[in-house]
PDB file of C-alpha atoms in Angstrom:
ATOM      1  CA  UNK A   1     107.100  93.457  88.668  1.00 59.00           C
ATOM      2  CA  UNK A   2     105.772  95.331  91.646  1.00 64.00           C
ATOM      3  CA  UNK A   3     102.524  92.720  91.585  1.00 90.00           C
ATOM      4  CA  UNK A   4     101.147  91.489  94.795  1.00 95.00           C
ATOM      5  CA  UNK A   5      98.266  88.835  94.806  1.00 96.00           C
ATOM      6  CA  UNK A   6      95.624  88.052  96.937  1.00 97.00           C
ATOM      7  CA  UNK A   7      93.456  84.394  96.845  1.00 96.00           C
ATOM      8  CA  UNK A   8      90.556  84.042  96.824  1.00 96.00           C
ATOM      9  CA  UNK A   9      89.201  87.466  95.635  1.00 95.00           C
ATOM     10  CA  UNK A  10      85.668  86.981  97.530  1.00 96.00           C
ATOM     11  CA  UNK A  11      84.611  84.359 100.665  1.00 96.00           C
ATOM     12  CA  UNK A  12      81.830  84.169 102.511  1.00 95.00           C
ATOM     13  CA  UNK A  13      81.969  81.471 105.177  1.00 92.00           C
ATOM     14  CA  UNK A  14      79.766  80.951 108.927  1.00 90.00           C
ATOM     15  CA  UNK A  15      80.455  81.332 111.817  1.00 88.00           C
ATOM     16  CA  UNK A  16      81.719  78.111 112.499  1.00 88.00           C
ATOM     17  CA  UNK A  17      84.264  77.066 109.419  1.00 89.00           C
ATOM     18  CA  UNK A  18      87.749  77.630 108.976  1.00 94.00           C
ATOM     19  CA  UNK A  19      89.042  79.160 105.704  1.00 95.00           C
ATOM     20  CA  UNK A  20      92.645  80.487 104.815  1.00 97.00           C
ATOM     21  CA  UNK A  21      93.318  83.928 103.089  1.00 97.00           C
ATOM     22  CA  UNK A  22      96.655  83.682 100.844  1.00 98.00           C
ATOM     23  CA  UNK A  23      99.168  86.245  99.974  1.00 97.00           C
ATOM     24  CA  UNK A  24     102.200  86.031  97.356  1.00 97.00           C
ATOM     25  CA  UNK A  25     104.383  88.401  96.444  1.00 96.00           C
ATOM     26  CA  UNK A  26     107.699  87.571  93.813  1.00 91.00           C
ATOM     27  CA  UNK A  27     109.626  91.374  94.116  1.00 92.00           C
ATOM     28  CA  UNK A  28     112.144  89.412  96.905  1.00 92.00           C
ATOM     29  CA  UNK A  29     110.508  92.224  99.658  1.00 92.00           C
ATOM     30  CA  UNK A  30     111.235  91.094 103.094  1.00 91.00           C
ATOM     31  CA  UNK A  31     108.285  92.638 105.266  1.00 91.00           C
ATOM     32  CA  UNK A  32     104.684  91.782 104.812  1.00 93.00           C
ATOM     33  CA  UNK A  33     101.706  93.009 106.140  1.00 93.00           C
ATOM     34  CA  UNK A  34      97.849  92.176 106.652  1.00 95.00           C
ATOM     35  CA  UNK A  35      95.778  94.890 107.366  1.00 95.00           C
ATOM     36  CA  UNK A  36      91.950  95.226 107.571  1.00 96.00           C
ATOM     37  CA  UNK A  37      89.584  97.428 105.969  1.00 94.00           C
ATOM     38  CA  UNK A  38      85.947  97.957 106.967  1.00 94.00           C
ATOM     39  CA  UNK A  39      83.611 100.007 104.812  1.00 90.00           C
ATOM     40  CA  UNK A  40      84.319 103.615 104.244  1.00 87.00           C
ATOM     41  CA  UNK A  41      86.732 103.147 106.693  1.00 91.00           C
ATOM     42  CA  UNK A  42      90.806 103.585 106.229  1.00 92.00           C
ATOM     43  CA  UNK A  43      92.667 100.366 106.346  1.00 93.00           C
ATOM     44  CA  UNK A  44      93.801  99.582 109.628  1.00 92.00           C
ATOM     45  CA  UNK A  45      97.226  97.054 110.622  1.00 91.00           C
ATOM     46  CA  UNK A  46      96.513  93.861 111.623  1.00 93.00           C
ATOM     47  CA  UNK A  47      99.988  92.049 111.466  1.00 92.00           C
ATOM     48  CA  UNK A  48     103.742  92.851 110.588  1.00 90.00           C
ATOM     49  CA  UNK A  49     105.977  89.650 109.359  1.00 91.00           C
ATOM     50  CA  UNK A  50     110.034  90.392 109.012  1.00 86.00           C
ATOM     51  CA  UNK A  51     112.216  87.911 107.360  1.00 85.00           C
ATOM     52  CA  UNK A  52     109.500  85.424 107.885  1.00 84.00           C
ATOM     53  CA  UNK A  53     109.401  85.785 111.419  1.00 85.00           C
ATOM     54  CA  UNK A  54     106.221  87.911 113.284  1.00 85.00           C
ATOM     55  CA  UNK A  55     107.415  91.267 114.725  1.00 79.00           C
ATOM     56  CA  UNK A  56     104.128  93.191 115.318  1.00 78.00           C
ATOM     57  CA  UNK A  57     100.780  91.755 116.132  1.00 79.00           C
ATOM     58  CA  UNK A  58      98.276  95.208 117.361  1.00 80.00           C
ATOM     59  CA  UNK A  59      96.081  93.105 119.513  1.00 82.00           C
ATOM     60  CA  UNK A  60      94.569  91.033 117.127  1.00 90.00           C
ATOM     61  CA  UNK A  61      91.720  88.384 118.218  1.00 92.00           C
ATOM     62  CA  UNK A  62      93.104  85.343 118.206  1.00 92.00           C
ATOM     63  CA  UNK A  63      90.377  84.026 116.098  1.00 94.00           C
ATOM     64  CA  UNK A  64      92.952  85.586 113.142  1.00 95.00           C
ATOM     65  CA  UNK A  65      95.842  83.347 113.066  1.00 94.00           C
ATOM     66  CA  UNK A  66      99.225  84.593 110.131  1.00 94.00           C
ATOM     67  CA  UNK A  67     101.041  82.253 108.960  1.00 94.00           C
ATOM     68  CA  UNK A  68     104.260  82.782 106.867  1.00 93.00           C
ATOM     69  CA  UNK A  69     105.603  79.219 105.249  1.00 92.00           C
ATOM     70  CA  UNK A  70     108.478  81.574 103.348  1.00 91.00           C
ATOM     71  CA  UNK A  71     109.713  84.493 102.586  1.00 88.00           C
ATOM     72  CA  UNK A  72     106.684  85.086  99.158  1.00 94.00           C
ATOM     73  CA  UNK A  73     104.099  84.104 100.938  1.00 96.00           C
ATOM     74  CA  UNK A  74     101.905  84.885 103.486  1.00 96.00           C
ATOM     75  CA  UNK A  75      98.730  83.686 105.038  1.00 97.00           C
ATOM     76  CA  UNK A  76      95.852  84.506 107.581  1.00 97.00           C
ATOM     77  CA  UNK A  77      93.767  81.926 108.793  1.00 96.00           C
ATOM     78  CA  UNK A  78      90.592  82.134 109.868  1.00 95.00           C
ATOM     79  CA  UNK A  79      88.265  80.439 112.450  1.00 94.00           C
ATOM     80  CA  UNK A  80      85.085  81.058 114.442  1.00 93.00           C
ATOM     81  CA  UNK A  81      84.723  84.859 112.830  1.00 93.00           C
ATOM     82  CA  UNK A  82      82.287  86.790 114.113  1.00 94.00           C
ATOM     83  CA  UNK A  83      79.801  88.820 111.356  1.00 95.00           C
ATOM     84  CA  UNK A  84      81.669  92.222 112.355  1.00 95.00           C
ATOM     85  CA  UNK A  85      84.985  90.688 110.688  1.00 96.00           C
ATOM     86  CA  UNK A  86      83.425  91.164 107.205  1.00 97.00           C
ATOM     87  CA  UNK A  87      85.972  93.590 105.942  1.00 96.00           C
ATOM     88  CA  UNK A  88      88.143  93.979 103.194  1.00 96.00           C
ATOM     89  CA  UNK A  89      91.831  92.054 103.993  1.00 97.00           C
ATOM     90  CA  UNK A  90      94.534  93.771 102.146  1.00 96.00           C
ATOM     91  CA  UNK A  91      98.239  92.157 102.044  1.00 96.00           C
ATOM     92  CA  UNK A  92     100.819  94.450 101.256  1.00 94.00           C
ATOM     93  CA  UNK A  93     104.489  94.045 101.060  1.00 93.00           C
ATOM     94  CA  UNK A  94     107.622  96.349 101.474  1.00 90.00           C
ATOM     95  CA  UNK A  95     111.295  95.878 100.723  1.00 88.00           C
ATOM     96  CA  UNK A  96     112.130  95.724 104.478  1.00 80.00           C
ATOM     97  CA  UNK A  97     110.943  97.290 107.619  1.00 72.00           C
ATOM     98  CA  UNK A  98     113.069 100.337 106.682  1.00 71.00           C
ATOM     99  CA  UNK A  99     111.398 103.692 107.153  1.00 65.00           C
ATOM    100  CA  UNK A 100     111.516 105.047 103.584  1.00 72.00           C
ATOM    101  CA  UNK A 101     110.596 101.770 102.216  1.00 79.00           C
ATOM    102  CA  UNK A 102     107.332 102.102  99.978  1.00 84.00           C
ATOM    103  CA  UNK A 103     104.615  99.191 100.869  1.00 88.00           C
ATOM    104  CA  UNK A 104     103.022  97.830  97.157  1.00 91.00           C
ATOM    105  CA  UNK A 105      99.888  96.423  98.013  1.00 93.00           C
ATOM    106  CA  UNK A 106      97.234  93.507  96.613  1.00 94.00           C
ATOM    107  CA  UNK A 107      93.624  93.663  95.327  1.00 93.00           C
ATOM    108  CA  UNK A 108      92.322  92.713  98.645  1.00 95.00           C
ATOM    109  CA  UNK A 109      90.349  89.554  99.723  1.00 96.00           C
ATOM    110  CA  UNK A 110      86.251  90.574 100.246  1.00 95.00           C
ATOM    111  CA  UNK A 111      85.303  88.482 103.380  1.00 96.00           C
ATOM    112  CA  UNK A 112      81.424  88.077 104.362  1.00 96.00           C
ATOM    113  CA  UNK A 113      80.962  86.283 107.741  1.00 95.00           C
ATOM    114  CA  UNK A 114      77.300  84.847 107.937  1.00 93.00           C
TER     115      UNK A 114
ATOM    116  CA  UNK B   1      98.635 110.249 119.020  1.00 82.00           C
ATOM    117  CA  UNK B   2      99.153 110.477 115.578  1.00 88.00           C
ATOM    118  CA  UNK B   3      95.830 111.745 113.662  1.00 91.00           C
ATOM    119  CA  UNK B   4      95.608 111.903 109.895  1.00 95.00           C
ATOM    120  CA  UNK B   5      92.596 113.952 108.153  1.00 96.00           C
ATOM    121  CA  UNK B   6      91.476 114.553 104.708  1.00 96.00           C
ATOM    122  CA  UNK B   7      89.327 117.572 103.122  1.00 92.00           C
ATOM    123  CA  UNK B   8      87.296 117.361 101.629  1.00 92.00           C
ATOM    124  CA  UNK B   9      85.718 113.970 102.204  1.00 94.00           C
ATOM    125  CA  UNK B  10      84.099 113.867  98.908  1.00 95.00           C
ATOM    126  CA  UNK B  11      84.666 115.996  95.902  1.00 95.00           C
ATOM    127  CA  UNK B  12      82.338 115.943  92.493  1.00 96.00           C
ATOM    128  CA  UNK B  13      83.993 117.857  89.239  1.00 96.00           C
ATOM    129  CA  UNK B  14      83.577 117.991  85.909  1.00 96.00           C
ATOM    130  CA  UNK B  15      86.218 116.699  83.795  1.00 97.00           C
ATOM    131  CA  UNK B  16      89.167 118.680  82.767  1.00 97.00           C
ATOM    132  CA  UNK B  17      89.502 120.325  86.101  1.00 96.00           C
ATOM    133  CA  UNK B  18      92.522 120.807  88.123  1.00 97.00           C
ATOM    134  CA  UNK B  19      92.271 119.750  92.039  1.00 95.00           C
ATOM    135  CA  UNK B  20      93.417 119.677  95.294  1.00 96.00           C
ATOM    136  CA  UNK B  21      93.250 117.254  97.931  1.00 97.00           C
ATOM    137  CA  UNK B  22      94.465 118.177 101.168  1.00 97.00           C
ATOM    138  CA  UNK B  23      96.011 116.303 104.135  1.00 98.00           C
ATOM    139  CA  UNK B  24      97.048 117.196 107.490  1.00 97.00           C
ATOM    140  CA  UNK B  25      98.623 115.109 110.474  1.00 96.00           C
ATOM    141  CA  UNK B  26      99.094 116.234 114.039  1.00 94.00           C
ATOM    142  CA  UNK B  27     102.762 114.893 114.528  1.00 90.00           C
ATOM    143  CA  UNK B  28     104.950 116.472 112.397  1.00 90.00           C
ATOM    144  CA  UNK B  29     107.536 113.864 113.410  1.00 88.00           C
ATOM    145  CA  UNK B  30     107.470 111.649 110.390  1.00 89.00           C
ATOM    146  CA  UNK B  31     109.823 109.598 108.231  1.00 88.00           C
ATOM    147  CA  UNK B  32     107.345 110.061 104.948  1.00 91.00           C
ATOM    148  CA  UNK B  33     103.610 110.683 103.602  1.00 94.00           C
ATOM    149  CA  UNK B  34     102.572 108.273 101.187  1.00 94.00           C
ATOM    150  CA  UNK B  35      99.566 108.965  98.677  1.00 97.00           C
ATOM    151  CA  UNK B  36      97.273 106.303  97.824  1.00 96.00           C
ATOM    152  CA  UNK B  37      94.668 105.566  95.099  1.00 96.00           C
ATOM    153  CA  UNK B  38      92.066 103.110  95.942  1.00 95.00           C
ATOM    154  CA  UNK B  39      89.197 101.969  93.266  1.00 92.00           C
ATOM    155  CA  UNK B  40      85.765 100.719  95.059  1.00 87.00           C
ATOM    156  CA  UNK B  41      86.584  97.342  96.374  1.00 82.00           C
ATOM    157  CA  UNK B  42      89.987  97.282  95.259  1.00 86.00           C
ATOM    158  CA  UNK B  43      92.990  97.343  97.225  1.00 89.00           C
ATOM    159  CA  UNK B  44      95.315 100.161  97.062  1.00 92.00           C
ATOM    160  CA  UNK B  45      97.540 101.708  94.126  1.00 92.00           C
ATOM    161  CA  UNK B  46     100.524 104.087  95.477  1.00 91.00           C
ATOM    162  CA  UNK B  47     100.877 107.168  93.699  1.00 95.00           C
ATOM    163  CA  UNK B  48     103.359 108.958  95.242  1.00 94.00           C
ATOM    164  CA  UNK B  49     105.571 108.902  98.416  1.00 93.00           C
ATOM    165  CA  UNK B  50     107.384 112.108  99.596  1.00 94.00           C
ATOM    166  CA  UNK B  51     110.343 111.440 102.208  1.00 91.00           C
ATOM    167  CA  UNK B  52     109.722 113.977 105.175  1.00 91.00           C
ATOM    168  CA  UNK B  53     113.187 115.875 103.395  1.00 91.00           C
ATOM    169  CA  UNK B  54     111.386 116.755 100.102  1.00 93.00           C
ATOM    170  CA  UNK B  55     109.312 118.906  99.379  1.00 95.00           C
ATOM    171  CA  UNK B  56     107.310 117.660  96.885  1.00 95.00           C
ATOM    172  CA  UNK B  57     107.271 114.789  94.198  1.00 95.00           C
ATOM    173  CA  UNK B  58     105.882 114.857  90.744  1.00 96.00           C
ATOM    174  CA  UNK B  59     104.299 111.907  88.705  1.00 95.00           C
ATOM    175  CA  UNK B  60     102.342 112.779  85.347  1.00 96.00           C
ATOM    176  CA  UNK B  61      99.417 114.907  86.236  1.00 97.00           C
ATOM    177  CA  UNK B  62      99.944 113.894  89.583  1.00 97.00           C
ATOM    178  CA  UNK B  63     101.895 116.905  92.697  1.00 97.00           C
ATOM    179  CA  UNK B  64     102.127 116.378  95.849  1.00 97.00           C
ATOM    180  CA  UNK B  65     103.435 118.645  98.193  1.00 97.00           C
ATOM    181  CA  UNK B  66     104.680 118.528 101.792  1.00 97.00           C
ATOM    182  CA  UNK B  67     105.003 121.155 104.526  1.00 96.00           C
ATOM    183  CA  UNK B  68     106.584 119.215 107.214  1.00 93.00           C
ATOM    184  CA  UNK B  69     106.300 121.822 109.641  1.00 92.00           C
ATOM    185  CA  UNK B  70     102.525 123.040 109.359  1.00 95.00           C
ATOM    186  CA  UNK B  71     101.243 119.052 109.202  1.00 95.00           C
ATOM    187  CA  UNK B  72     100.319 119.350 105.976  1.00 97.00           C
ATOM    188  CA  UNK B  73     100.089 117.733 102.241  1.00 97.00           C
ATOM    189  CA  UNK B  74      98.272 118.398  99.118  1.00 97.00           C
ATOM    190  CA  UNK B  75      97.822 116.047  95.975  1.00 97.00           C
ATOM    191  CA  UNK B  76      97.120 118.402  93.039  1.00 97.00           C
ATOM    192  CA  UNK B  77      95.289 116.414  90.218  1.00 97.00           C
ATOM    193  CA  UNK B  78      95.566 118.589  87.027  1.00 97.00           C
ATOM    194  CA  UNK B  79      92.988 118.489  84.119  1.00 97.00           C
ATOM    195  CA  UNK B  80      90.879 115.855  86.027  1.00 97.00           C
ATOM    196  CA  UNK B  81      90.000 112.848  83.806  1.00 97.00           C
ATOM    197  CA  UNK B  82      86.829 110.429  84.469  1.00 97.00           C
ATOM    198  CA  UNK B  83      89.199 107.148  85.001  1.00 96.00           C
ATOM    199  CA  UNK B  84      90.423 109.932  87.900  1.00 97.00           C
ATOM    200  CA  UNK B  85      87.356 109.218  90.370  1.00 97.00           C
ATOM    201  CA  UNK B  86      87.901 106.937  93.212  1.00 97.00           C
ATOM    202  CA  UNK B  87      89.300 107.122  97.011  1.00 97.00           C
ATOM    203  CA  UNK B  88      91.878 108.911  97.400  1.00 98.00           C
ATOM    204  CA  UNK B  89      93.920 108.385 100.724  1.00 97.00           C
ATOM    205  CA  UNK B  90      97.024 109.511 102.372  1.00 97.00           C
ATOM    206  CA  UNK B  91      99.401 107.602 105.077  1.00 95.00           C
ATOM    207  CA  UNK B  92     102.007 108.920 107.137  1.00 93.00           C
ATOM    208  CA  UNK B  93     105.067 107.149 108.815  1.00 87.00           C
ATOM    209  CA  UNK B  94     105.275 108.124 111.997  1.00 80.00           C
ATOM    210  CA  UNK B  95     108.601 108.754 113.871  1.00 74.00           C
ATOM    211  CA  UNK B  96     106.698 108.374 117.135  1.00 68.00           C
ATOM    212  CA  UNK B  97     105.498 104.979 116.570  1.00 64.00           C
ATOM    213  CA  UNK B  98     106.219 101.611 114.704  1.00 64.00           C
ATOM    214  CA  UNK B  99     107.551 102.604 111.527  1.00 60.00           C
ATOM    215  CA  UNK B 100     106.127  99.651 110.294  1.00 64.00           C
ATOM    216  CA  UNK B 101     102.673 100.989 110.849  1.00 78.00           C
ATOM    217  CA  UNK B 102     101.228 103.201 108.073  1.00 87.00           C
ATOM    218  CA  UNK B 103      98.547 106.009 109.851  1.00 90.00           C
ATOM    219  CA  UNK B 104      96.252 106.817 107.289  1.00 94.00           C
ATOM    220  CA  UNK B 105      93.507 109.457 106.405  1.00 95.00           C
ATOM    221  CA  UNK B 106      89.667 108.830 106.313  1.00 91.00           C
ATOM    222  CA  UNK B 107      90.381 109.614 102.546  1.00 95.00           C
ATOM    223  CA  UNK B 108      88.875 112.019  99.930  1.00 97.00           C
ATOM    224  CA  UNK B 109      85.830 110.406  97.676  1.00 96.00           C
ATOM    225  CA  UNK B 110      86.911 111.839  93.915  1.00 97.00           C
ATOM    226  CA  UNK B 111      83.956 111.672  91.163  1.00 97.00           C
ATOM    227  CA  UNK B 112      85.073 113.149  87.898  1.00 97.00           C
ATOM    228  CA  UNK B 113      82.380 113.420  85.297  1.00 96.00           C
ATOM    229  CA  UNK B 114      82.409 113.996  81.463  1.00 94.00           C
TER     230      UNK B 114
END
């Protein structure tokens, strides 16, 4: 099983709310990533977790706040979002940090910020 | 800096075809290129990862090649199929930077049609 899912699939919320992106992955991988994903646009890193701890963070608004309960899952949450962080949230997950380790990514969360 | 390209950006065939995408990065200090398949709206689907010792990896209809040396990749589609067209990107693993950190093309726009 090299599956990794992403809840909800679509979310619009305003400006003002506070919603949770979720990410679960059963392959026992020990790294996993958010990354974000504007139109036409490559997807770009957001946040590295290792071992359920946070080892890279590339100057992310605090607005966008990881969260990683255990070593499956993994979640971003979300408040006071601005209309430019509509984008396409990917989660992906690798076996460890380790250089030729292959990252398996989800389906992606659609977010539309009103 | 690490700087990833694709050509062409988009492509349009007809069906039975055989392609080439090509990538090329401006470090040639890397631990791997990945390539990626992405569907509109969809997260992302690896295809094939080459480790910066190979030369090239084989999957079906699916080539890719590396040249380590010259900064450069191609992903050789043969006898293109409809269910072929979508995004096509590549991602590096740069030696230079966080090997955590996936540096990927602006990705090649594949329409296949019967």
């Amino acid at each position: 099983d090299t599956e990794v899912t992403q809840t909800p699939k679509h979310l619009v919320m305003g400006m003002t709310n506070k919603k949770s992106l979720k990410c679960e992955q059963h392959m026992g991988h020990r790294a996993m990533y958010w990354y974000k994903q504007k139109a036409k646009k490559p997807p770009e890193l957001m946040f590295v977790y290792s071992y359920e701890k946070l080892s890279i963070n590339e100057s992310v608004p605090s607005r966008f706040s990881p969260e990683c309960p255990n070593s499956s899952l993994l979640n971003l949450h979300l408040h006071a979002l601005q209309p430019e962080d509509s984008a396409l949230y990917l989660c992906a997950s690798s076996q460890d940090r380790g250089s030729t380790d292959t990252q398996y990514f989800g389906p992606g969360t659609r977010l539309t910020v009103l | 800096k690490q700087e990833v390209t694709q050509i062409p950006a988009a492509l349009s065939v007809p069906e039975g075809e055989n392609l080439v995408l090509n990538c090329s990065f401006t470090d040639s200090a890397i631990y791997n290129l990945q390539w990626f398949r992405q569907d509109p709206g969809k997260g992302l689907t690896s295809l094939l990862l080459i480790q910066s010792s190979q030369r090239e990896q084989t999957s079906g209809r699916l080539n890719a090649s590396l040249d380590k040396s010259s900064g450069r990749s191609t992903l050789y589609i043969a006898a293109s199929q409809p269910g072929d067209s979508a995004t096509y990107l590549c991602a590096v693993r740069s030696t230079s930077y966080n090997t955590d950190k996936l540096i990927f093309g602006t990705g090649t726009r594949l329409q296949v049609f019967p």
